[in-house]
PDB file of C-alpha atoms in Angstrom:
ATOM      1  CA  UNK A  10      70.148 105.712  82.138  1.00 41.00           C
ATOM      2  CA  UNK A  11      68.791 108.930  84.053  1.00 36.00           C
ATOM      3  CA  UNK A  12      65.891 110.977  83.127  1.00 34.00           C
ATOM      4  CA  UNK A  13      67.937 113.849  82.703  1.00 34.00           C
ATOM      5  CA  UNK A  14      69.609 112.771  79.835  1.00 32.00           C
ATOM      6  CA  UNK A  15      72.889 111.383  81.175  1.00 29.00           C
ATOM      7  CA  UNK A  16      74.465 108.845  79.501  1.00 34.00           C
ATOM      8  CA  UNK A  17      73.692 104.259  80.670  1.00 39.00           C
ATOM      9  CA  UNK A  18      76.816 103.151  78.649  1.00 35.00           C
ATOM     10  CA  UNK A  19      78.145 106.423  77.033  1.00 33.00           C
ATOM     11  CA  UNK A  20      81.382 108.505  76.413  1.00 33.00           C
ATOM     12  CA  UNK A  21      84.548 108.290  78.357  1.00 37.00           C
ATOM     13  CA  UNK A  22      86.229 106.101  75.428  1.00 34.00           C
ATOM     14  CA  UNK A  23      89.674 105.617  75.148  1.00 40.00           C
ATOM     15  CA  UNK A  24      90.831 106.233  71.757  1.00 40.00           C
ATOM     16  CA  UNK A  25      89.475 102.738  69.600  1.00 43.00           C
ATOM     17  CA  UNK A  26      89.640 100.504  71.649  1.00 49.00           C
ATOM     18  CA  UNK A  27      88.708  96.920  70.771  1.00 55.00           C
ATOM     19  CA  UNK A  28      85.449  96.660  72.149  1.00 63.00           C
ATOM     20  CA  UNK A  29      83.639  99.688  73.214  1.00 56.00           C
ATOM     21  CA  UNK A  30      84.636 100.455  77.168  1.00 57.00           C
ATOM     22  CA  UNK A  31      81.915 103.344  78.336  1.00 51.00           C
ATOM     23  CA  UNK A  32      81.881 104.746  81.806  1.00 51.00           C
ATOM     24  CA  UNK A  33      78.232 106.193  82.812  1.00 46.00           C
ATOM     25  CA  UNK A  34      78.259 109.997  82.393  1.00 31.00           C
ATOM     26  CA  UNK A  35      79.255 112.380  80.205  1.00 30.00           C
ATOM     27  CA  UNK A  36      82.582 113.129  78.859  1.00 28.00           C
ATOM     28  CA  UNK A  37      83.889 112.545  82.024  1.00 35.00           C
ATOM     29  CA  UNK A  38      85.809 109.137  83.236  1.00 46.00           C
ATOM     30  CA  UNK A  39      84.896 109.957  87.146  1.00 51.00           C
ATOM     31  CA  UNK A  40      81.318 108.359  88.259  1.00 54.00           C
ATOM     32  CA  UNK A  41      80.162 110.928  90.329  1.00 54.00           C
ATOM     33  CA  UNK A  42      77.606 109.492  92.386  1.00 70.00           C
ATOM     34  CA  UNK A  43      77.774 106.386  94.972  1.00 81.00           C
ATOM     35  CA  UNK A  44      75.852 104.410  92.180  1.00 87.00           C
ATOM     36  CA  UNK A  45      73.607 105.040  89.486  1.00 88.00           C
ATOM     37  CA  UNK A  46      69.578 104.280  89.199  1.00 91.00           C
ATOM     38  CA  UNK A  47      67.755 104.627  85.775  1.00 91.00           C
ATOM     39  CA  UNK A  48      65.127 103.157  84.211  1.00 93.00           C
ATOM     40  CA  UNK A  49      65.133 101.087  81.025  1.00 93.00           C
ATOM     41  CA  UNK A  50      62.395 102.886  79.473  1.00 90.00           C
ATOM     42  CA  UNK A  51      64.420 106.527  79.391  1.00 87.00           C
ATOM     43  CA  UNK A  52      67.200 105.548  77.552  1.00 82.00           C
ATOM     44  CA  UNK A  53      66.074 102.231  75.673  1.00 87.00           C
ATOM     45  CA  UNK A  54      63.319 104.401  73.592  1.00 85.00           C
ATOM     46  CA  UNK A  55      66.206 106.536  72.900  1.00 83.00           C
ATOM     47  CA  UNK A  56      68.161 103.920  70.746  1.00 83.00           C
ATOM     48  CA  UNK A  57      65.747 102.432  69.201  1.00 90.00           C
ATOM     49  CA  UNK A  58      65.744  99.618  72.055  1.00 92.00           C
ATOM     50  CA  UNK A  59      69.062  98.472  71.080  1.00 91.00           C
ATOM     51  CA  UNK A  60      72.681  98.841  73.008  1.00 90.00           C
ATOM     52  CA  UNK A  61      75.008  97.647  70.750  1.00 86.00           C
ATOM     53  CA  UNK A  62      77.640  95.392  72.736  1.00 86.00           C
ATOM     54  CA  UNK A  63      80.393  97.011  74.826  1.00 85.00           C
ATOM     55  CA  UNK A  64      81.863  96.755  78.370  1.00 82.00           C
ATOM     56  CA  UNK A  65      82.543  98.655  81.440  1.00 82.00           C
ATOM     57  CA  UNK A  66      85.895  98.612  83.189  1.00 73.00           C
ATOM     58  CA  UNK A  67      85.016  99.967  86.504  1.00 76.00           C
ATOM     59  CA  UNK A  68      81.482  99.183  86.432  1.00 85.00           C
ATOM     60  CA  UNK A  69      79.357  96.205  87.026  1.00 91.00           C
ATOM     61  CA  UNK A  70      75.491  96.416  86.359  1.00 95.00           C
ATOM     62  CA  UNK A  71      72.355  94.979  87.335  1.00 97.00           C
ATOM     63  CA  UNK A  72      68.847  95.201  84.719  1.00 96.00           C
ATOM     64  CA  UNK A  73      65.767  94.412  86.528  1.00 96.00           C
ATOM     65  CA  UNK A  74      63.304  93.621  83.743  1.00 96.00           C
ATOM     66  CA  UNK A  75      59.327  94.587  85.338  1.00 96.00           C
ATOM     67  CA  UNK A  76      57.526  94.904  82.231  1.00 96.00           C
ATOM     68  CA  UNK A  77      58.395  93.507  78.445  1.00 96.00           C
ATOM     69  CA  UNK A  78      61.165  91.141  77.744  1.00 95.00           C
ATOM     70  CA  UNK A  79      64.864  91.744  76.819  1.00 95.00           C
ATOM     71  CA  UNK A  80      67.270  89.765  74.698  1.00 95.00           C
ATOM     72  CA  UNK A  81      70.731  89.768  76.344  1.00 94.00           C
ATOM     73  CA  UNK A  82      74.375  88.614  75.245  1.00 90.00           C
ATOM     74  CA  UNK A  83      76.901  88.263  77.746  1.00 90.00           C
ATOM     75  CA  UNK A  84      80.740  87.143  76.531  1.00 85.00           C
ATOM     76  CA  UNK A  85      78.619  85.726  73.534  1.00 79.00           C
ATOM     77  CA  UNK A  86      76.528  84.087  75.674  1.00 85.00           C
ATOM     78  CA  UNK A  87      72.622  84.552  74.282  1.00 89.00           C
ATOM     79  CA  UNK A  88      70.181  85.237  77.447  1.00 93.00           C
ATOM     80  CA  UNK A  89      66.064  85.611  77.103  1.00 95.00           C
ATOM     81  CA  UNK A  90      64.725  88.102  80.339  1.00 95.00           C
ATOM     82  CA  UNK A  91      61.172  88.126  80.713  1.00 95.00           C
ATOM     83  CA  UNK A  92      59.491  90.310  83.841  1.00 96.00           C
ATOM     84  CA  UNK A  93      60.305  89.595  87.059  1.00 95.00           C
ATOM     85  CA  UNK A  94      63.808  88.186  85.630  1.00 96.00           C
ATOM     86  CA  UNK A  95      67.214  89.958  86.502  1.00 96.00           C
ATOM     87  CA  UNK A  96      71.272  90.045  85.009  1.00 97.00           C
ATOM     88  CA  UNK A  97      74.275  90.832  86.906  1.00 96.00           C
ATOM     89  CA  UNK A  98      76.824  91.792  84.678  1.00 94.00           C
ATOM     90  CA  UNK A  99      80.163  92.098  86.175  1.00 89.00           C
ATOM     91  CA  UNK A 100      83.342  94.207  85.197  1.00 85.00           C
ATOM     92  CA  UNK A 101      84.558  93.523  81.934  1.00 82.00           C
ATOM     93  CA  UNK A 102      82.082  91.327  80.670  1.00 86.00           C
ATOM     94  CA  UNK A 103      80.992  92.271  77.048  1.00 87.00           C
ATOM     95  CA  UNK A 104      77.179  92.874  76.794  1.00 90.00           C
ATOM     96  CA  UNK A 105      74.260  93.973  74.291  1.00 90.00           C
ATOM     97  CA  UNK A 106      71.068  94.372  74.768  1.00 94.00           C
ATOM     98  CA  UNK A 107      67.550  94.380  72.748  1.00 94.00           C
ATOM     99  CA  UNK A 108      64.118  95.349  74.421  1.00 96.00           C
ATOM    100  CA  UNK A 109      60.932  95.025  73.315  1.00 95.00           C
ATOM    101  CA  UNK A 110      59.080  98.357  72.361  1.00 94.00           C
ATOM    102  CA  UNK A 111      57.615  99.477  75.918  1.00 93.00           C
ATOM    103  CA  UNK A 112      59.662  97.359  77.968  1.00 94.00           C
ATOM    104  CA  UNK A 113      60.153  98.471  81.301  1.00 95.00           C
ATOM    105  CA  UNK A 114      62.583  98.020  84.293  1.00 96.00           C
ATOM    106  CA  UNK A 115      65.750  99.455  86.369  1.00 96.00           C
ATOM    107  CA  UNK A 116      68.982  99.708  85.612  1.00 95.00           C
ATOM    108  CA  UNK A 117      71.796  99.926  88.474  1.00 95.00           C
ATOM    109  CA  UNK A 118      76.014 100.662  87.986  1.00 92.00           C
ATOM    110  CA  UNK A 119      77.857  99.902  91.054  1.00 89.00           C
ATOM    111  CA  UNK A 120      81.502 101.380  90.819  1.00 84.00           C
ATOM    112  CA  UNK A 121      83.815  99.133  91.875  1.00 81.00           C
ATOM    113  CA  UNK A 122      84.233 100.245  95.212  1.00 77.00           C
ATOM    114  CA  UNK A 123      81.220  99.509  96.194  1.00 84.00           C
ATOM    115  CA  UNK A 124      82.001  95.865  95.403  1.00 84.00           C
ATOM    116  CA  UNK A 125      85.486  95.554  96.529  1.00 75.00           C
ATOM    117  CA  UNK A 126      84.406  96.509 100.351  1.00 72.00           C
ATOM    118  CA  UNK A 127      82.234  93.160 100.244  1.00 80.00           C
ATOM    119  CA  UNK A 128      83.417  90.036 101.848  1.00 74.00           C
ATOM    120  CA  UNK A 129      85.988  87.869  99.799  1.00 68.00           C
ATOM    121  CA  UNK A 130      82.711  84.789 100.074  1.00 69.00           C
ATOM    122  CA  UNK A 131      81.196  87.465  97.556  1.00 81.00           C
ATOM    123  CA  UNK A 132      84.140  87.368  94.992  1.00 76.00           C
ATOM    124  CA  UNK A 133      83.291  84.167  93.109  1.00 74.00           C
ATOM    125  CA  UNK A 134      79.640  85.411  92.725  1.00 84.00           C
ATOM    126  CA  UNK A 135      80.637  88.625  91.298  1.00 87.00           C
ATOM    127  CA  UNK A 136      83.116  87.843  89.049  1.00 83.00           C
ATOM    128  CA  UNK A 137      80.576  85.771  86.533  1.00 85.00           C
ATOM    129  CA  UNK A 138      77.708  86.965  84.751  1.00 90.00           C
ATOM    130  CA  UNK A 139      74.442  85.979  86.597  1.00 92.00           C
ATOM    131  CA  UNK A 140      70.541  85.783  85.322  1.00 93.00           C
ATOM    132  CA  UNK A 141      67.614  84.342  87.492  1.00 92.00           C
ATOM    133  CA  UNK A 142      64.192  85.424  88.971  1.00 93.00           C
ATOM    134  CA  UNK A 143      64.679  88.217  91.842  1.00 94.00           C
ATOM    135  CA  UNK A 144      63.307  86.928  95.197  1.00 93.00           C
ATOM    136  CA  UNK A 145      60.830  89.313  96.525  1.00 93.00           C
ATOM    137  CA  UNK A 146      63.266  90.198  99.040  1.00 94.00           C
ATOM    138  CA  UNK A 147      65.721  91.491  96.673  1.00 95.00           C
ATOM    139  CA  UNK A 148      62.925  93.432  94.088  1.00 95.00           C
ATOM    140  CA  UNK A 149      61.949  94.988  97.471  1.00 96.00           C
ATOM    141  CA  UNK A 150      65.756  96.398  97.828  1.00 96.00           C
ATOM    142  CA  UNK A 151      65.974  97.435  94.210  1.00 96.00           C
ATOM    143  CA  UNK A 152      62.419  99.486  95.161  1.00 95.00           C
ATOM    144  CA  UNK A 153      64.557 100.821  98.172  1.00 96.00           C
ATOM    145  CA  UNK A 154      67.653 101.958  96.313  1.00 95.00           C
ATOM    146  CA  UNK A 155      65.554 103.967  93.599  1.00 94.00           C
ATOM    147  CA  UNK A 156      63.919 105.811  96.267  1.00 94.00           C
ATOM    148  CA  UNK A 157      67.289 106.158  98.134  1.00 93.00           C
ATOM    149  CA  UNK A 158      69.073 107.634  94.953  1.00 92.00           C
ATOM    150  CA  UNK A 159      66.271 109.773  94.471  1.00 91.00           C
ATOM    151  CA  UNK A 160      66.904 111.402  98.002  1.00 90.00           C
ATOM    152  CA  UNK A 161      69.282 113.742  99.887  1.00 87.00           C
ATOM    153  CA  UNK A 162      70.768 114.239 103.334  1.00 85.00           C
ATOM    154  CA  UNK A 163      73.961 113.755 105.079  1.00 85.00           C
ATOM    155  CA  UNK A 164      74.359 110.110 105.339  1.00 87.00           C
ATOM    156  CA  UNK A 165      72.679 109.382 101.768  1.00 88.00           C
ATOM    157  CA  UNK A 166      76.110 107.455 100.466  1.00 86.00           C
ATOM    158  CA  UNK A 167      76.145 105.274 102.888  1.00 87.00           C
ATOM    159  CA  UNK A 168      72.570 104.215 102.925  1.00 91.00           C
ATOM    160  CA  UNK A 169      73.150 104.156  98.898  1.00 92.00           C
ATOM    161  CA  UNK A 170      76.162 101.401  99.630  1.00 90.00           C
ATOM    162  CA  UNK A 171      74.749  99.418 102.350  1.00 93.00           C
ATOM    163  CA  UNK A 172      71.352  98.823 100.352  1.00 95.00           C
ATOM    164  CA  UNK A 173      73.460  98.133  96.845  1.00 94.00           C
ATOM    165  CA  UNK A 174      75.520  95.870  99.431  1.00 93.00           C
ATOM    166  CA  UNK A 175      72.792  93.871 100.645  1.00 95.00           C
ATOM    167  CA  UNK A 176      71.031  93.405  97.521  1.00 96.00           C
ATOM    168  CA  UNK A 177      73.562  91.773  96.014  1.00 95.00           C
ATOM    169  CA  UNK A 178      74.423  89.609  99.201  1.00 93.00           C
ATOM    170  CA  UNK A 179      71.066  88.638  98.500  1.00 94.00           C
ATOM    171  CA  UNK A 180      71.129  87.653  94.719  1.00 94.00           C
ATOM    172  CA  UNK A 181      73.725  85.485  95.697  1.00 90.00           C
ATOM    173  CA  UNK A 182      72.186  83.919  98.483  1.00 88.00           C
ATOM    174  CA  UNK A 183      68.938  83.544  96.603  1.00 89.00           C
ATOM    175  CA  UNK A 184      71.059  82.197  93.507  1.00 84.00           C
ATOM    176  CA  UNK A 185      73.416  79.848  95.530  1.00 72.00           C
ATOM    177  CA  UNK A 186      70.163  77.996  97.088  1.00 58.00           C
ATOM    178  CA  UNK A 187      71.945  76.729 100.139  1.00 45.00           C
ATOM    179  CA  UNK A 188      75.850  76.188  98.497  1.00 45.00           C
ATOM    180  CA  UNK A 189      78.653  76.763 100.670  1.00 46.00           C
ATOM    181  CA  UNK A 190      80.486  79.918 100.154  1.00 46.00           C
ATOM    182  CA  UNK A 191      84.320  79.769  99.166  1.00 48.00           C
ATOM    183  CA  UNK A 192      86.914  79.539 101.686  1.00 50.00           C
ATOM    184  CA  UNK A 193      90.776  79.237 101.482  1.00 55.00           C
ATOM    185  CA  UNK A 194      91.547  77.521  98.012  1.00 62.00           C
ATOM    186  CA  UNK A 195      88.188  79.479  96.805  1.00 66.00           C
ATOM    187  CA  UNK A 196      89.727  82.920  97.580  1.00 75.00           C
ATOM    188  CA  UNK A 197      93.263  82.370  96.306  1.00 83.00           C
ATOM    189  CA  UNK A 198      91.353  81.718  93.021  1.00 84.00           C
ATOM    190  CA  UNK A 199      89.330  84.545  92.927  1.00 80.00           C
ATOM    191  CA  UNK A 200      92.687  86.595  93.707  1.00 85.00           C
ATOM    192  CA  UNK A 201      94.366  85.061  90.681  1.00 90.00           C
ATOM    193  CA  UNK A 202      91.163  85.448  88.171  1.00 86.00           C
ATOM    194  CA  UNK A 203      91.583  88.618  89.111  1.00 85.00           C
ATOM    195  CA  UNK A 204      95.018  89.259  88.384  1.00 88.00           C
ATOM    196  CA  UNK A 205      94.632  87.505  85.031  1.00 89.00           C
ATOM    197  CA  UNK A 206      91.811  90.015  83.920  1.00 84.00           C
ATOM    198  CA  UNK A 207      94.229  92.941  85.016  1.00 84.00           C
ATOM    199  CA  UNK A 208      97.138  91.241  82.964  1.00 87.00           C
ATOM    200  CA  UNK A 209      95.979  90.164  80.033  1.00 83.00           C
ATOM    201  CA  UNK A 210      98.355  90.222  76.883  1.00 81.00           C
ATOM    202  CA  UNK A 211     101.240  91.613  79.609  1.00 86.00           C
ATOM    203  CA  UNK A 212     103.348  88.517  79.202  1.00 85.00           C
ATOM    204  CA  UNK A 213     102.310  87.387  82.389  1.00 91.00           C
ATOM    205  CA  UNK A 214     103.849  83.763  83.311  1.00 91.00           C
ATOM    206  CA  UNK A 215     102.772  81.032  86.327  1.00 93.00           C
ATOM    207  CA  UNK A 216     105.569  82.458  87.757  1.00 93.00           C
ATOM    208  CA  UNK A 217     104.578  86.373  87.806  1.00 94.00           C
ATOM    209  CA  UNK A 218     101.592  85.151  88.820  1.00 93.00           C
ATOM    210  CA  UNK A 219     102.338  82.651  91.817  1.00 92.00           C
ATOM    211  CA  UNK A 220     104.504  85.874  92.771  1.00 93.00           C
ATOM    212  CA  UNK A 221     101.953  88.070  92.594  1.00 92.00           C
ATOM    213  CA  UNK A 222     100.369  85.423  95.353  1.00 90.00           C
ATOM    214  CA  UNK A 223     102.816  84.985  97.242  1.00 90.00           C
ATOM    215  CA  UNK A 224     103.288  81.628  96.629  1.00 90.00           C
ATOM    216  CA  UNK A 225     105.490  78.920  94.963  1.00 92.00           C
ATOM    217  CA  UNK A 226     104.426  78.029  91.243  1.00 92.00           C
ATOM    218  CA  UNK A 227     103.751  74.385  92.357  1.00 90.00           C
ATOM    219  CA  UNK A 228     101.101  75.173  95.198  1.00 91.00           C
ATOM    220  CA  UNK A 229      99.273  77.699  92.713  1.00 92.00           C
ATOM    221  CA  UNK A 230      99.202  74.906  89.964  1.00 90.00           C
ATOM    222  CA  UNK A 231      97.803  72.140  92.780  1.00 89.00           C
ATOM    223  CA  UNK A 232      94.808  75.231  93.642  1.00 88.00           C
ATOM    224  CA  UNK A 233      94.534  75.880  90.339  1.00 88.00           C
ATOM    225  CA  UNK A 234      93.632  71.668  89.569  1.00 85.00           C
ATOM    226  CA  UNK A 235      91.548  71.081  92.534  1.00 81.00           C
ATOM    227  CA  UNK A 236      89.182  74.211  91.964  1.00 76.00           C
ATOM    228  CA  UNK A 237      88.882  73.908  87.728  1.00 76.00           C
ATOM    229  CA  UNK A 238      90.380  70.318  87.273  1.00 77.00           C
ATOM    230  CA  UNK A 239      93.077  71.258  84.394  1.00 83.00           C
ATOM    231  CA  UNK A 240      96.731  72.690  85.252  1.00 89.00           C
ATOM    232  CA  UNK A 241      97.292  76.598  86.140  1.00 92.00           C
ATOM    233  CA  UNK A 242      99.144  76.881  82.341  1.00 91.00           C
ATOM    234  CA  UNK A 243      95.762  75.295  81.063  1.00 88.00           C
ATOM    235  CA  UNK A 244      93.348  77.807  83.264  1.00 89.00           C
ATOM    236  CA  UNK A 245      96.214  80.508  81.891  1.00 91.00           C
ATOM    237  CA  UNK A 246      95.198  79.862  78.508  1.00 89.00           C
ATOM    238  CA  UNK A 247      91.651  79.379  78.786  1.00 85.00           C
ATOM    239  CA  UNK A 248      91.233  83.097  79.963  1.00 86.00           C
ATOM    240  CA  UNK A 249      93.752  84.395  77.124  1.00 89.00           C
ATOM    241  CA  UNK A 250      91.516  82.311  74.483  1.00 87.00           C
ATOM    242  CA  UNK A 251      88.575  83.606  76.257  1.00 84.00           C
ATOM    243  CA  UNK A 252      89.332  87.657  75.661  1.00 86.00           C
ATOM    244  CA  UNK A 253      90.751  86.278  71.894  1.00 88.00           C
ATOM    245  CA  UNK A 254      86.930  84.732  71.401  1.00 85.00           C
ATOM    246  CA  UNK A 255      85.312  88.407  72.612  1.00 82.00           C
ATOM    247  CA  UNK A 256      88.159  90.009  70.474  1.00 85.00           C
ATOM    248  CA  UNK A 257      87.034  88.228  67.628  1.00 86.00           C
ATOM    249  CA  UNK A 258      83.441  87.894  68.001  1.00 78.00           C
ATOM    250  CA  UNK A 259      82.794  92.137  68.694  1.00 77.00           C
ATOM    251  CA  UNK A 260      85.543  93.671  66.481  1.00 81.00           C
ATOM    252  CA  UNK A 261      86.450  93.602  62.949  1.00 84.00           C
ATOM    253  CA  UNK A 262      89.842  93.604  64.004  1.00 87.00           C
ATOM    254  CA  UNK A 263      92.569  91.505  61.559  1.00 92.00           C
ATOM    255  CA  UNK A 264      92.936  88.315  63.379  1.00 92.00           C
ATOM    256  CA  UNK A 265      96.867  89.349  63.280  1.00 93.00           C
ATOM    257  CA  UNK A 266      96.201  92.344  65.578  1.00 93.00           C
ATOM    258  CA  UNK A 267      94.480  90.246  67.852  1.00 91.00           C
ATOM    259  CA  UNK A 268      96.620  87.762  68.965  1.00 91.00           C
ATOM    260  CA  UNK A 269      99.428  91.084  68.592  1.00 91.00           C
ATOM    261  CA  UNK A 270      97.463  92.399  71.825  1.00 89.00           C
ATOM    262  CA  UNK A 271      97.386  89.782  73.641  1.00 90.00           C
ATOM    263  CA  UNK A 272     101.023  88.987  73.519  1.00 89.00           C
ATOM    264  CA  UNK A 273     101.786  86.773  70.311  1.00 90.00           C
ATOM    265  CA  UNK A 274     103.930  88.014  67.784  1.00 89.00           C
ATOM    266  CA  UNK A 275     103.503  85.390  65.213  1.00 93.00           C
ATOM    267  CA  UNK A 276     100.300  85.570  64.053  1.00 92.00           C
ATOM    268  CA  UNK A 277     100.160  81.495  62.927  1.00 93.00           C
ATOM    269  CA  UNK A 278     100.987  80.931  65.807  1.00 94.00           C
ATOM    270  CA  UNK A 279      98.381  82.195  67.301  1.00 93.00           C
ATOM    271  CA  UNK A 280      95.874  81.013  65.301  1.00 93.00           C
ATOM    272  CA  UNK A 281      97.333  77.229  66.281  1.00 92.00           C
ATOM    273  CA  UNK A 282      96.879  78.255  69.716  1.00 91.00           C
ATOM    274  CA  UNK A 283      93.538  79.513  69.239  1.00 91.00           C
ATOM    275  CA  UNK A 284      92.399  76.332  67.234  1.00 89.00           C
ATOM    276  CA  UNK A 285      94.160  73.849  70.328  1.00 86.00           C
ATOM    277  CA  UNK A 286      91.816  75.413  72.248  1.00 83.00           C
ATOM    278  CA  UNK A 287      88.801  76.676  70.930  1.00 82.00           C
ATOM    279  CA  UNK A 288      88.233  73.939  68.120  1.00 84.00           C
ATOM    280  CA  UNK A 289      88.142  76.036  64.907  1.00 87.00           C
ATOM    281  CA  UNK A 290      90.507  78.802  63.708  1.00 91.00           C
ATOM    282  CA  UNK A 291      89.725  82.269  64.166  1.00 91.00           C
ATOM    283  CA  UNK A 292      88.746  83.392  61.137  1.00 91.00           C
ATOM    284  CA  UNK A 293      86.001  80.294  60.908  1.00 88.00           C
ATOM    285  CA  UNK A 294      84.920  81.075  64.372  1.00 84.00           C
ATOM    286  CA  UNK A 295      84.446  84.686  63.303  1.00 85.00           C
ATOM    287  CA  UNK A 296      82.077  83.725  60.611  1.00 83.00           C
ATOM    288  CA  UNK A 297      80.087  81.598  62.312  1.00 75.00           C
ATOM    289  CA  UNK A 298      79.257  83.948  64.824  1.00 70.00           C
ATOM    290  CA  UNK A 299      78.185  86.516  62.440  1.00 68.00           C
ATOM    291  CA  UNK A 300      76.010  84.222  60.679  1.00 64.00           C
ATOM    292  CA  UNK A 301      74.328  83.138  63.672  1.00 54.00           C
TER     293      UNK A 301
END
């Protein structure tokens, strides 16, 4: 959102896609600034306070809620933001919004550059959704970074990404109260979350991945059960059930064409699949979703 009428979540579609994927500005798929600093109040009012669910695949986001209260959900996940409260919503992640009339706050898209130059101890952190109370450290730095964006000068980028940087070295901090960042084991896993996001409904198997690693299929699987607890073909088909579940739950797309796009040709079996893991079959999980 930008006071001059540039687009939060708009344009740059590819043709239907399953969920609505938006890049920030225009009809054009390059973000042209370092990151980008609106407020909540010049394009919520716009839309009636309501952004209907869709996801970013470049992008991840931070909303700073000052004044009024949001109602946020994340991968189907239903979050309540009051003032003072903030959400980190990282690539891919499927997210709506609806504000209260009035409600007030800042909203800031961090290309993922900016991201991927942090350390790999950051990974874990930005790879899930995130909601808590910003520190008055870190409402300080979003203060900083709308002043900064609002600026000019030589060396304005890279005060832009070292602020953006350090506020969200500081979220985590703040958020992780004292827990020991990942090491090792940690960072292989972040690697291969990753590369399962990137490959989704490719085919991918253990093997392609472990390759993709650089390492044998057995030493993946024994990372794999000491950082989740289930097998790497389990944590494999956790995150394919876990794009089905956003498939189903934000498209009226046949259940057929959903498991067709993320690799299953027979659509029963599918729905077995789906049912092994999720606990109902699609369609039933579709419908209780939209009555909720």
């Amino acid at each position: 959102m930008d006071a001059g009428g540039i687009g939060w979540y708009f344009s740059g579609m590819e043709p239907r896609p399953p969920i609505p994927v938006f890049t920030l500005f225009g009809e054009t798929s390059v973000f042209p600034d370092v990151i980008h600093c609106e407020r909540v109040l010049d394009r919520a009012r716009l839309h009636d306070w309501a952004i209907s669910p869709h996801r970013h695949r470049q992008m991840s986001q931070i909303l700073q809620i000052e004044t009024g209260a949001a109602k946020a959900r994340v991968d189907g996940r239903a979050l309540d933001l009051g003032p003072g409260d903030y959400l980190y919503i990282p690539v891919q992640a499927v997210h709506g919004f609806v504000f209260s009339q009035g409600a007030e706050g800042t909203v800031l898209s961090f290309p993922t550059p900016v991201t991927a130059g942090m350390t790999p101890e950051m990974s874990s952190w930005l790879a899930r959704p995130q909601q808590g109370r910003l520190s008055d450290r870190a409402a300080g730095l979003i203060a900083d970074l709308r002043q900064a964006h609002r600026t000019t000068g030589t060396f304005r980028a890279q005060r832009l990404v070292g602020l953006a940087q350090l506020l969200l070295a500081t979220m985590a901090e703040d958020s992780l109260d004292g827990i020991a960042p990942t090491h090792g084991a940690g960072r292989q896993m972040d690697r291969l979350d990753a590369l399962i996001a990137g490959h989704l409904g490719e085919g991918w198997t253990a093997r392609d991945y472990a390759g993709a690693l650089h390492v044998t299929t057995g030493h993946l699987n024994r990372i794999v059960r000491t950082a989740r607890g289930c097998s790497l073909s389990a944590h494999l088909e956790a995150a394919l059930m876990a794009e089905a579940c956003r498939l189903i739950a934000f498209t009226r797309m046949p259940v057929a064409e959903v498991g067709f796009r993320l690799g299953f040709a027979d659509p029963s079996y599918f729905s077995r699949r789906f049912r092994l893991q999720v606990g109902e079959a699609p369609a039933a999980y579709r419908r209780r979703l939209q009555d909720a």
